[in-house]
XYZ file of C-alpha atoms in Angstrom:
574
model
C -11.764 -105.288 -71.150
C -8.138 -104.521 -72.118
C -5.944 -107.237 -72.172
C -2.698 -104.761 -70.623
C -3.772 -105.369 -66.873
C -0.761 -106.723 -65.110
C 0.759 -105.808 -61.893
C 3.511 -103.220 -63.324
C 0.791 -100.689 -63.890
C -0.324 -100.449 -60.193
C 0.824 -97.484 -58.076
C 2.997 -97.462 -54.597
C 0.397 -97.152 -52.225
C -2.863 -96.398 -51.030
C -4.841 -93.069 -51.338
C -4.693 -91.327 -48.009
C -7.475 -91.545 -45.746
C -9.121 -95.025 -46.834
C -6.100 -97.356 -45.755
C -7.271 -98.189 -42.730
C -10.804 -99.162 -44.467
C -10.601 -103.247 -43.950
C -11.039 -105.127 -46.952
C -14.781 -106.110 -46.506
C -16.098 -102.047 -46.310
C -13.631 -101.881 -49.957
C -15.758 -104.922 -51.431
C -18.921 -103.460 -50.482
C -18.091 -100.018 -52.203
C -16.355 -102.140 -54.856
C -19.058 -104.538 -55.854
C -21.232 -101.154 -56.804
C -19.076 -99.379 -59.478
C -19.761 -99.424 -62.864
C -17.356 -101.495 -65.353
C -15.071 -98.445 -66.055
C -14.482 -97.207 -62.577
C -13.901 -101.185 -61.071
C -10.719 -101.148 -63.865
C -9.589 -97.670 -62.899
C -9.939 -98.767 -59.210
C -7.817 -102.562 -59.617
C -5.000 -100.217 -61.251
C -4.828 -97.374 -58.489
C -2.561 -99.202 -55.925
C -0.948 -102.723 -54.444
C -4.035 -103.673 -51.947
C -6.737 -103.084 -54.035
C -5.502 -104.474 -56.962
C -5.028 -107.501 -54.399
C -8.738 -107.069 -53.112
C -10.252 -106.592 -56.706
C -8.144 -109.713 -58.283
C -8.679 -112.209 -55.367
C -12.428 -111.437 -55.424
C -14.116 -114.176 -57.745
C -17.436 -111.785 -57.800
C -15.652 -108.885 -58.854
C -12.934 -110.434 -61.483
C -16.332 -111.970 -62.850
C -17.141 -108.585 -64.470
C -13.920 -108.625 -66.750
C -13.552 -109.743 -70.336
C -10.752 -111.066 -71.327
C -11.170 -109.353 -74.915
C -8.645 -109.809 -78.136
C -9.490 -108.104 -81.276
C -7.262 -107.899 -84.433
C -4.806 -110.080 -82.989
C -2.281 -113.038 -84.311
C -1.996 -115.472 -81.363
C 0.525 -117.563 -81.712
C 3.035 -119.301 -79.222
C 5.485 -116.488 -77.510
C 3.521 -113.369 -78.985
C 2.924 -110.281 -76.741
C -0.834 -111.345 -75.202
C 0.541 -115.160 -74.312
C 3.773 -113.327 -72.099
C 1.660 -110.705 -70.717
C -1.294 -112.798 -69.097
C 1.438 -115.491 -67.749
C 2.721 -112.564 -66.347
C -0.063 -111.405 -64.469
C -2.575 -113.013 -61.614
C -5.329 -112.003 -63.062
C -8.362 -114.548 -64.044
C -11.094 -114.301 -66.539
C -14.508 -116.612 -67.107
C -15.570 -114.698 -70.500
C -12.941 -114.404 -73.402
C -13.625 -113.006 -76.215
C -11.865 -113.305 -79.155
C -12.990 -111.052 -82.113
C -10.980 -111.057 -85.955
C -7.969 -112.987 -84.505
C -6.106 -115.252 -86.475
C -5.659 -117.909 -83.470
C -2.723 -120.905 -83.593
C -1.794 -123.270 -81.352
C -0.571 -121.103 -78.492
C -0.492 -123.913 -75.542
C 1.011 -121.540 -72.814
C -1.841 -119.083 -73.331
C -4.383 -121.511 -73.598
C -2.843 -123.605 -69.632
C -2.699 -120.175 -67.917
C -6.046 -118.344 -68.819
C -7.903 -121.982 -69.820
C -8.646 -123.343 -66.196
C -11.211 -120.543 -65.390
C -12.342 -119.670 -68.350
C -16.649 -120.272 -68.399
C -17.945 -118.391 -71.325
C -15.680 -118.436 -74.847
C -16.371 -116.700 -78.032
C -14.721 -116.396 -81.117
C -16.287 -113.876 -83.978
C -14.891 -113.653 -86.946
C -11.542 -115.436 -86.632
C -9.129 -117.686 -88.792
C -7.922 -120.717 -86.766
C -5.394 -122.781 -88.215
C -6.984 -126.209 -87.752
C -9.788 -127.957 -86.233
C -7.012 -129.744 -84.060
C -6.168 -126.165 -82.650
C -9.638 -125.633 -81.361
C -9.611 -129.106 -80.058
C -6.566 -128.423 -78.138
C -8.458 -124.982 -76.755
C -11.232 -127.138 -75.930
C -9.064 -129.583 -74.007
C -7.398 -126.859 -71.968
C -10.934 -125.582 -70.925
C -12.225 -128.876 -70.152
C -12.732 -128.840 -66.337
C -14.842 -125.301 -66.715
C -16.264 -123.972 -69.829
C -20.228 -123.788 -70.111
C -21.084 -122.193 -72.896
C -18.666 -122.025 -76.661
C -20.284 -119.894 -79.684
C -18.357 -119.983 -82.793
C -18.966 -116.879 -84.987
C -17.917 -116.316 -88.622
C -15.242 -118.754 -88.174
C -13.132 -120.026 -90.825
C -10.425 -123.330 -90.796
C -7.312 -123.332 -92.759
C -7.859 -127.258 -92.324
C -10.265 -129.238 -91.077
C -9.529 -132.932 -90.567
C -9.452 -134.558 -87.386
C -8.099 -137.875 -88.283
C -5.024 -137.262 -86.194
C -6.343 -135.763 -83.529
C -6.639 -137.393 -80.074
C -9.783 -137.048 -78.187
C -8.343 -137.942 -74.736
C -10.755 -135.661 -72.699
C -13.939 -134.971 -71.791
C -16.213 -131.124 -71.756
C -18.152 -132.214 -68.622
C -19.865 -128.765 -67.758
C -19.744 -127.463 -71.333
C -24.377 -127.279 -71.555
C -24.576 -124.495 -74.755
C -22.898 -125.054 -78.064
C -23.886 -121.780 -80.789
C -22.907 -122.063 -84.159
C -23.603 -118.291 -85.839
C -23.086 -117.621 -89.590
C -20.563 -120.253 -89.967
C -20.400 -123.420 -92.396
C -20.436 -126.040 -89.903
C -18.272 -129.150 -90.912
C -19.579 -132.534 -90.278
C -16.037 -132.885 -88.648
C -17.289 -130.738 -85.878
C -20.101 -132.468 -85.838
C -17.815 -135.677 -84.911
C -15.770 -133.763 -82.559
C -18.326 -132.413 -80.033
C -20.134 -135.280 -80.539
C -17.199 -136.817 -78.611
C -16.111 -134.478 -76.210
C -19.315 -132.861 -75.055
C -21.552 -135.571 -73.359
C -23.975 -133.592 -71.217
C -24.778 -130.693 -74.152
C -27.914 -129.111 -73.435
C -28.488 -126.603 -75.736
C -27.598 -126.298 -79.502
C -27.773 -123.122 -81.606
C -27.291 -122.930 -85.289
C -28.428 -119.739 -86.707
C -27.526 -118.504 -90.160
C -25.484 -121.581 -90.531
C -24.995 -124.282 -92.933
C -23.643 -128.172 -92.834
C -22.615 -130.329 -95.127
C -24.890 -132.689 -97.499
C -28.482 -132.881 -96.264
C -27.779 -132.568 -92.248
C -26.971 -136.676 -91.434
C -24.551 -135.168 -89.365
C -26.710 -132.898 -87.374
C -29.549 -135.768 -86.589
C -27.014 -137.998 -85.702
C -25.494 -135.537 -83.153
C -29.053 -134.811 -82.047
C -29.337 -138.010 -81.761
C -26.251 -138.692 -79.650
C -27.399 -136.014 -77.072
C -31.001 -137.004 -76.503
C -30.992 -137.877 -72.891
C -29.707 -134.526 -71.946
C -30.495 -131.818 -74.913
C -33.680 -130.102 -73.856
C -32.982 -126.597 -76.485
C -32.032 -126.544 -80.281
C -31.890 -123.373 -82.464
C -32.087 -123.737 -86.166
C -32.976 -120.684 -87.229
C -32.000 -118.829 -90.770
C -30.835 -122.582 -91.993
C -31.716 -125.045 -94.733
C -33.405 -127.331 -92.248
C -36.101 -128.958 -94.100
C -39.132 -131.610 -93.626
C -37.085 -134.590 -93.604
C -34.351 -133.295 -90.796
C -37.086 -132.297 -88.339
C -39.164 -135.300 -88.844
C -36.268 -137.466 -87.842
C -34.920 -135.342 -84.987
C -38.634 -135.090 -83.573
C -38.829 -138.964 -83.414
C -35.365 -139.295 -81.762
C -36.564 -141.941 -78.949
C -35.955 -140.486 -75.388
C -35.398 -136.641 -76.713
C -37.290 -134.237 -74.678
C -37.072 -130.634 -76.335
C -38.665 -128.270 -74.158
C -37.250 -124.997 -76.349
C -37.181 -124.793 -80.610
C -36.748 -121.819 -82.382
C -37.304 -122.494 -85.704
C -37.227 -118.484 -87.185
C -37.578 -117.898 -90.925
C -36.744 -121.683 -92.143
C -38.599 -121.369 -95.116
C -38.291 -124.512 -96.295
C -41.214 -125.466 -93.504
C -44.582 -126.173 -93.421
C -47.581 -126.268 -90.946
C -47.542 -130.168 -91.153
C -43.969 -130.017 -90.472
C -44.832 -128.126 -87.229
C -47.553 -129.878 -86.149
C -45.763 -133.257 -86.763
C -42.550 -131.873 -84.192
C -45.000 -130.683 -81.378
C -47.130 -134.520 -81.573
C -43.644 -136.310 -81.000
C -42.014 -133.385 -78.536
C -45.320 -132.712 -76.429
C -42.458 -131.277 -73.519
C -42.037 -128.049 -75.705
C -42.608 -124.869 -73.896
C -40.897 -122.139 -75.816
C -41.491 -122.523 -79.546
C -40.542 -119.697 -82.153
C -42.089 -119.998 -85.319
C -41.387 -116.072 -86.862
C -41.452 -115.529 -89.727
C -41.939 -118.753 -91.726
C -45.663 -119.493 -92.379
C -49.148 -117.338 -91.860
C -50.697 -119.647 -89.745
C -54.407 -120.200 -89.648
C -56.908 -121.026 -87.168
C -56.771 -124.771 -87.948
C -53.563 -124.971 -87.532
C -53.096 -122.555 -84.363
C -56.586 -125.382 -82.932
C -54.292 -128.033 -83.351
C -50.762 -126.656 -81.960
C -52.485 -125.868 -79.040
C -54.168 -128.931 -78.342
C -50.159 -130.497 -78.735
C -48.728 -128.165 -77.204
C -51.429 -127.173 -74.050
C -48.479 -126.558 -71.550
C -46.307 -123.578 -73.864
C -45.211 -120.837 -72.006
C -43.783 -118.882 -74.753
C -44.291 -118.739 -78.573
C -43.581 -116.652 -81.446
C -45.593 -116.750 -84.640
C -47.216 -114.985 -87.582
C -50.927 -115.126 -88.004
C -53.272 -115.537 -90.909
C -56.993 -114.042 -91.154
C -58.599 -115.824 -87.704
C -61.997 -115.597 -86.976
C -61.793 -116.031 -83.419
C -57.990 -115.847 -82.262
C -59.169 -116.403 -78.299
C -61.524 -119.928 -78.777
C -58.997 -121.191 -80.971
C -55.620 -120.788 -79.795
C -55.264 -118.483 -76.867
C -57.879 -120.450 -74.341
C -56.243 -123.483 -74.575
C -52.511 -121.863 -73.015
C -53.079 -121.286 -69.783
C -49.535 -121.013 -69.048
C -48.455 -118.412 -71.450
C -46.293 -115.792 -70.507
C -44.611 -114.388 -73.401
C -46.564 -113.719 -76.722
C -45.011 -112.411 -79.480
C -47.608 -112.759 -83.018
C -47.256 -110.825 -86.031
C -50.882 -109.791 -88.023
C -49.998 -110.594 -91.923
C -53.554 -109.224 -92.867
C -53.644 -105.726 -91.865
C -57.395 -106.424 -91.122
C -59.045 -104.373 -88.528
C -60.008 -106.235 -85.654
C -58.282 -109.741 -86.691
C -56.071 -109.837 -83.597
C -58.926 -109.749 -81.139
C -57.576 -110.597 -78.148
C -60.297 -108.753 -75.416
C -61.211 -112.227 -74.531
C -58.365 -113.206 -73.272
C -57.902 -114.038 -69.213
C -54.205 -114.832 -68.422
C -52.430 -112.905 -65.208
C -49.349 -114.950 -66.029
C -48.630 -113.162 -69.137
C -45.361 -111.126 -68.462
C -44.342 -110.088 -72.128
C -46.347 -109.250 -75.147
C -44.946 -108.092 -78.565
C -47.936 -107.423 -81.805
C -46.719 -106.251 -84.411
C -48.470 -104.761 -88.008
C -52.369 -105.083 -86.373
C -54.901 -102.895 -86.287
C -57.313 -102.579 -82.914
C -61.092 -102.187 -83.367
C -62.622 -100.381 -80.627
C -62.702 -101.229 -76.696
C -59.868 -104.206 -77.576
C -56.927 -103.500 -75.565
C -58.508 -101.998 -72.364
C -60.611 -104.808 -72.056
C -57.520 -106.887 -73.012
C -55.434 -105.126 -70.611
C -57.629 -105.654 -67.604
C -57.743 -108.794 -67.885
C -53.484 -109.220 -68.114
C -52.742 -106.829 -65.614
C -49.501 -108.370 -64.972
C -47.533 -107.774 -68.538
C -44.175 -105.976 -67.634
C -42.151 -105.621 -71.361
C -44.961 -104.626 -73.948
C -44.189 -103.612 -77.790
C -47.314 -102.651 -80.197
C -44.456 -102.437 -83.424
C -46.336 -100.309 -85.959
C -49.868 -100.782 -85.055
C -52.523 -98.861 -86.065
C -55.696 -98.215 -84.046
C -59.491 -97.460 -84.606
C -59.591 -95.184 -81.459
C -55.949 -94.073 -80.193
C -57.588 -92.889 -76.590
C -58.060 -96.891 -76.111
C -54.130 -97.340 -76.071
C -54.061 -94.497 -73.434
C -56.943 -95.752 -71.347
C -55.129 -99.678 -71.294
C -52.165 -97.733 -69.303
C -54.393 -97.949 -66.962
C -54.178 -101.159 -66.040
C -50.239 -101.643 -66.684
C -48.773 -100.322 -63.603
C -45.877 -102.847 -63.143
C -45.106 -101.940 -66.731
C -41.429 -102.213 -66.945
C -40.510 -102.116 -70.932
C -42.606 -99.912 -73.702
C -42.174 -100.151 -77.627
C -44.412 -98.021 -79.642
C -41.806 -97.865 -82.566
C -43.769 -96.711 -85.443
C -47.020 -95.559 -83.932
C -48.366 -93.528 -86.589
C -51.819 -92.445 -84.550
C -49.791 -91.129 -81.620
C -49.037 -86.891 -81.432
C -48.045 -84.696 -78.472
C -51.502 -84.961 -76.915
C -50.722 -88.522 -76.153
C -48.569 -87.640 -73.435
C -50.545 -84.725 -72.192
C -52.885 -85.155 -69.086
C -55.043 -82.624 -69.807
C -56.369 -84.415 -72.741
C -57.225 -87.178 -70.509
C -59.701 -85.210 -68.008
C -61.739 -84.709 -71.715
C -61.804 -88.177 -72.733
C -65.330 -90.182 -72.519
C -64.585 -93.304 -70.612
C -65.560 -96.505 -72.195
C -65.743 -98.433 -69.200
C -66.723 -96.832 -65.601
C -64.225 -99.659 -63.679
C -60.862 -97.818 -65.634
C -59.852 -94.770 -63.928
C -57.746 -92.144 -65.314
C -53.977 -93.290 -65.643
C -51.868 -91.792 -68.083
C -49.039 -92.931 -69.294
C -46.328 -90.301 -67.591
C -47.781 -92.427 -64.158
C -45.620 -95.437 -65.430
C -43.313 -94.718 -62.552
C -41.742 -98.481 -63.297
C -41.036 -97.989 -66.743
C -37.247 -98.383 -67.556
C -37.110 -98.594 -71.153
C -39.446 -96.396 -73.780
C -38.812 -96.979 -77.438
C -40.771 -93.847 -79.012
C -38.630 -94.338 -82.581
C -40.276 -93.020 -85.590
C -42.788 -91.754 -84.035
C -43.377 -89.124 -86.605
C -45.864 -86.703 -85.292
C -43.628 -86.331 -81.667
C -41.686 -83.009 -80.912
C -40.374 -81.554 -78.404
C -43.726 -81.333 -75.931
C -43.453 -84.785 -76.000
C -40.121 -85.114 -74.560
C -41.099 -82.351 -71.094
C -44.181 -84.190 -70.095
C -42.053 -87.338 -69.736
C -41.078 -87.963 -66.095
C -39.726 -91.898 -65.536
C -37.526 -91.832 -62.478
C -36.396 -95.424 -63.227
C -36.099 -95.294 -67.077
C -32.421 -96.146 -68.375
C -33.391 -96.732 -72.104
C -34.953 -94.155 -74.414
C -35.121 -94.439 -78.704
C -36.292 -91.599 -80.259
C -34.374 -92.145 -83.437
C -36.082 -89.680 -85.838
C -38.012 -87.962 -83.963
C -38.136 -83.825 -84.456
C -36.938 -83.065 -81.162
C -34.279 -80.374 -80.192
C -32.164 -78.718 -77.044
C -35.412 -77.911 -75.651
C -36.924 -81.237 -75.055
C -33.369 -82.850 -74.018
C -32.713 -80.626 -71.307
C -36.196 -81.265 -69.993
C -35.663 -85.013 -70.887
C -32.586 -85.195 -69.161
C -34.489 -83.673 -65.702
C -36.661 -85.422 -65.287
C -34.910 -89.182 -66.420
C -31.685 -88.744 -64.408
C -31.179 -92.363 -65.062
C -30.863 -92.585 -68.976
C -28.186 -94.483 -69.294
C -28.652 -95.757 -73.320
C -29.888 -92.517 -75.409
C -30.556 -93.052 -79.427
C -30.993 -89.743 -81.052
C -29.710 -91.037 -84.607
C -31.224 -89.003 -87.672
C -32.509 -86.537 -85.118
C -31.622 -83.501 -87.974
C -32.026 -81.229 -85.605
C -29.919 -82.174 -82.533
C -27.417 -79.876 -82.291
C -24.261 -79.393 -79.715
C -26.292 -78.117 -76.908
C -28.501 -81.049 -77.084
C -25.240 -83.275 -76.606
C -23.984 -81.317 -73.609
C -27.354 -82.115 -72.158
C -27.284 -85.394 -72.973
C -23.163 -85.220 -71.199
C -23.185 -83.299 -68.423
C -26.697 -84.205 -67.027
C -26.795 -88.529 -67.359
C -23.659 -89.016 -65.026
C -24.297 -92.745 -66.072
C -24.568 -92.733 -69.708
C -23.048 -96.173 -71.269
C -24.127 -95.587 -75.222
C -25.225 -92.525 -77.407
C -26.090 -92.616 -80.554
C -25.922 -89.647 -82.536
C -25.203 -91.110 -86.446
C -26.923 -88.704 -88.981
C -26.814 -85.608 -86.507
C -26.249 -83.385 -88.980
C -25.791 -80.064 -86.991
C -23.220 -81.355 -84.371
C -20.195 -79.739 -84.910
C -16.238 -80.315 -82.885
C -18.084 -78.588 -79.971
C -19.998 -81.933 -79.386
C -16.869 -83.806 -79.059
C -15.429 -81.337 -76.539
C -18.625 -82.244 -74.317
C -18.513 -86.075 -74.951
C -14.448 -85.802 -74.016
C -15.071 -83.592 -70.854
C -17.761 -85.165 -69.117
C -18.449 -89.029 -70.428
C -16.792 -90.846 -67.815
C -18.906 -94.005 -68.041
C -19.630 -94.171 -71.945
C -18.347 -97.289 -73.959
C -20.767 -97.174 -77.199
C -20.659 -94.369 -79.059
C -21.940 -93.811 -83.105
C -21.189 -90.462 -84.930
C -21.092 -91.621 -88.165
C -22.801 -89.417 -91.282
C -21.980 -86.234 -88.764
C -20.686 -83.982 -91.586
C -19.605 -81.310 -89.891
C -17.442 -83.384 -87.364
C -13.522 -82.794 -88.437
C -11.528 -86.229 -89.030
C -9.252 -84.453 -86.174
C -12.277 -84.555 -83.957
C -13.186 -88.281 -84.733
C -9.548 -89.521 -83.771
C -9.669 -87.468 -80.537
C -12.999 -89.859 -79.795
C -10.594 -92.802 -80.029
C -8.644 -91.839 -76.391
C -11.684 -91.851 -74.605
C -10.451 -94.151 -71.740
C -13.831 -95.983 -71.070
C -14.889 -95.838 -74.732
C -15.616 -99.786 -76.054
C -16.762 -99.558 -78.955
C -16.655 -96.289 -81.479
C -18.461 -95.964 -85.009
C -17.158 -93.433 -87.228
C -15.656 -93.129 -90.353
C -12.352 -91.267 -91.295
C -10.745 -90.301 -94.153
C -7.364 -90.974 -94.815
């Protein structure tokens, strides 16, 4: 949200024929605009500026967001928001350099719930102390992204205060200072979760154990993924007396070893959600034995070595589960056999690089009716109708990721080629996939054997997200597309060669709600594209057009007034 929101900017009075509506019947029509409209609608006049500002519900949709900015005492941002009534709980500031600016920090500060910094210079650690200590009484939740200190000593710094509500601390791609370390350690007594992901600290981590350490009657979630963590660190934080982890996402620390694993779940047996991607190809004596640690898990993420009998060793023993994610390192056929496997709590499963043997996933399928978000990433199968035939059984399916499905053509989507197909099983009735009526999001992405026929027998009332990134698709299927998903809000067309400007009026004048488009490597848009994006995107705040040759720089700068436009990627000459 733009920062340039204050009072000057609203008009004299109310449209005609809604100022008698009360103030409750405005909330109620108020509450269900989309982002854009609820800022054109706070500017339009006095009273509902008034309603829209004085609503905590409704200011809770702004973001106080500063990008490119030097913040400094007296600059331009600290005079306007004094000036103005309005309140934020998210800032976001993004490639500021930020100084000690203590009138911004007393006005906006005492509201403030959610802060984020990416990518910004502060002067000192003392200046995000004093941030801290102006957000004291209400921020939750601080991630520090990419952030850089001119200095960072504390030795002068007075820690007079205490964070009460702040729970979630994230540390992202930033060098993390064991004077930090000290800081929150001092200021944050009830921390609950900690995120460090492609971070680093100083010497071998004493700092982070000890802070750990410091928090173990209320931290129950630590993220250290993409970091040096090592043996040693997670031994000690696993034997922290009184810590009860219930999340750890450990992703791609490469330093670790199934031991190390196995030694964190016997002294953290409250650990529910565990995320072990990409580090180790685990096999079936260790998956026996994290189980038998670990028997209440509810969700886990892991890469699997060649198992002999995936269900009997690991999958019986979780009764809980609801969220699988497991990644096949062998390419084996029929490694990941799962058709044994009885769980109607399972909401979300994600396989990626397997390849099904025969009868597997309807058999699978019927027995986890329940799963709502499914992804089969690059997955190969023995008999492609079986994939078709487990639909069957999915009819609360919600989310669908077949990214890279090789085996899968036109006919997939066709229902005639169902009436043909010999059923394996007498109990599953025909249900092809178009019947999804709950689906909201379809990721059919390199896909490379879809066209257009694809595209017209889709029909997903509800569906908001589509990625067909690659695909060979043109007008044709878009306009059908676009008829029969009225919803589509998020549409990814990138290095669809030929999309072409009818496609993109389609795609504009059809989805009255589309928020993001992604057209990068279009190559046969032209100006024409731009004309339909400018006339009827009313709604859109992501938009990519970058690698679109035959867009004019003078085109690509128009882009940049699109009033509800957020975020734009393209590139222009100078």
């Amino acid at each position: 949200m733009d920062v340039s929101i204050d009072n000057s900017s609203v008009g004299g009075g109310a449209p005609s024929g809604v100022q008698s509506l009360p103030p409750e019947v405005l909330y109620a029509i108020f509450k269900n605009l989309r982002m854009p409209d609820l800022a054109s609608v706070r500017q339009t006049c006095p009273q509902w500026y008034d309603i829209v500002t004085n609503n905590r519900s409704l200011m809770n949709r702004f973001v106080l967001s500063l990008r490119s900015t030097l913040i400094y005492e007296g600059c331009t941002e600290c005079t306007m928001l004094m000036n103005t009534r309005s309140t934020f709980e998210k800032v976001c500031l993004k490639a500021c350099e930020i100084r000690w600016s203590p009138s911004l920090w007393w006005s906006v500060g005492n509201h403030v719930v959610e802060l984020t910094l990416n990518d910004c210079v502060v002067y000192d650690v003392e200046t995000l102390i004093n941030m801290m200590r102006c957000t004291r009484t209400t921020l939750r939740s601080l991630t520090l992204k990419s952030i850089k200190f001119l200095t960072y000593s504390i030795d002068k710094v007075p820690f007079d205060f205490r964070m009460e509500r702040l729970h979630s601390l994230t540390f992202r791609s930033s060098f993390v200072y064991d004077e930090l370390f000290r800081a929150f350690k001092q200021i944050s007594p009830n921390l609950k979760t900690l995120k460090l992901t492609f971070s680093s600290y100083e010497h071998w981590g004493e700092q982070l154990v000890d802070f750990v350490a410091h928090h173990r009657t209320t931290l129950e979630a630590i993220t250290l993924s993409y970091t040096k963590v090592n043996s040693a660190i997670l031994q000690q934080i696993g034997r922290i007396e009184t810590l009860r982890l219930r999340k750890v996402s450990l992703k791609s620390c490469y330093e670790l070893k199934e031991r190390d694993i196995l030694e964190l779940a016997r002294a953290q047996p409250s650990i529910v959600h565990l995320n072990l991607d990409n580090i180790f190809s685990a096999n079936e004596q260790f998956l026996r034995a994290l189980s038998a640690f670990l028997p209440q898990m509810k969700r886990i993420k892991l890469r699997v070595a060649r198992i002999m009998n995936l269900h009997l060793s690991f999958l019986a023993h979780l009764k809980q589960l609801n969220y699988l994610k497991i990644t096949d390192s062998t390419h084996v056929k029929g490694n990941l056999d799962l058709s044994a496997y009885e769980n109607p709590a399972l909401e979300k499963l994600y396989v990626s690089a397997a390849t099904f043997s025969r009868n597997i996933l309807p058999r699978f399928f019927e027995r986890c009716p329940n799963i709502r978000s499914l992804t089969l990433y690059q997955c190969t199968y023995e008999n492609i109708h079986d994939l078709q035939l487990a639909f069957s059984h999915l009819k609360g399916l919600e989310y669908l990721n077949l990214q890279r499905t090789f085996d899968i053509g036109d006919s997939f989507f066709n229902r005639d080629v169902f009436d043909t197909v010999v059923m394996p099983f007498e109990r599953i009735r025909f249900y092809p996939i178009a019947n999804l009526r709950k689906l909201c999001y379809l990721n059919l992405s390199h896909c490379r054997d879809l066209s257009d026929q694809t595209l017209m027998a889709l029909s997903f009332p509800l569906l908001k997200k589509i990625d067909l990134r690659g695909l060979h698709i043109t007008e044709a299927g878009i306009e059908s597309m676009v008829r029969e998903c009225p919803l589509l809000e998020y549409v990814l067309v990138d290095a669809c060669k030929r999309i072409c400007d009818n496609a993109v009026l389609f795609l504009c004048r059809d989805l009255k709600g589309l928020r993001l488009l992604n057209l990068e490597g279009c190559k046969a848009i032209t100006d024409l594209s731009v004309e339909h994006i400018m006339r009827y995107c009313r709604s859109l705040v992501w938009l990519n057009v970058l690698n679109c040759p035959q867009l004019t720089v003078e085109a690509k700068k128009r882009l940049s007034t699109l009033r509800s436009l957020r975020s734009l990627h393209e590139h222009v000459e100078t």
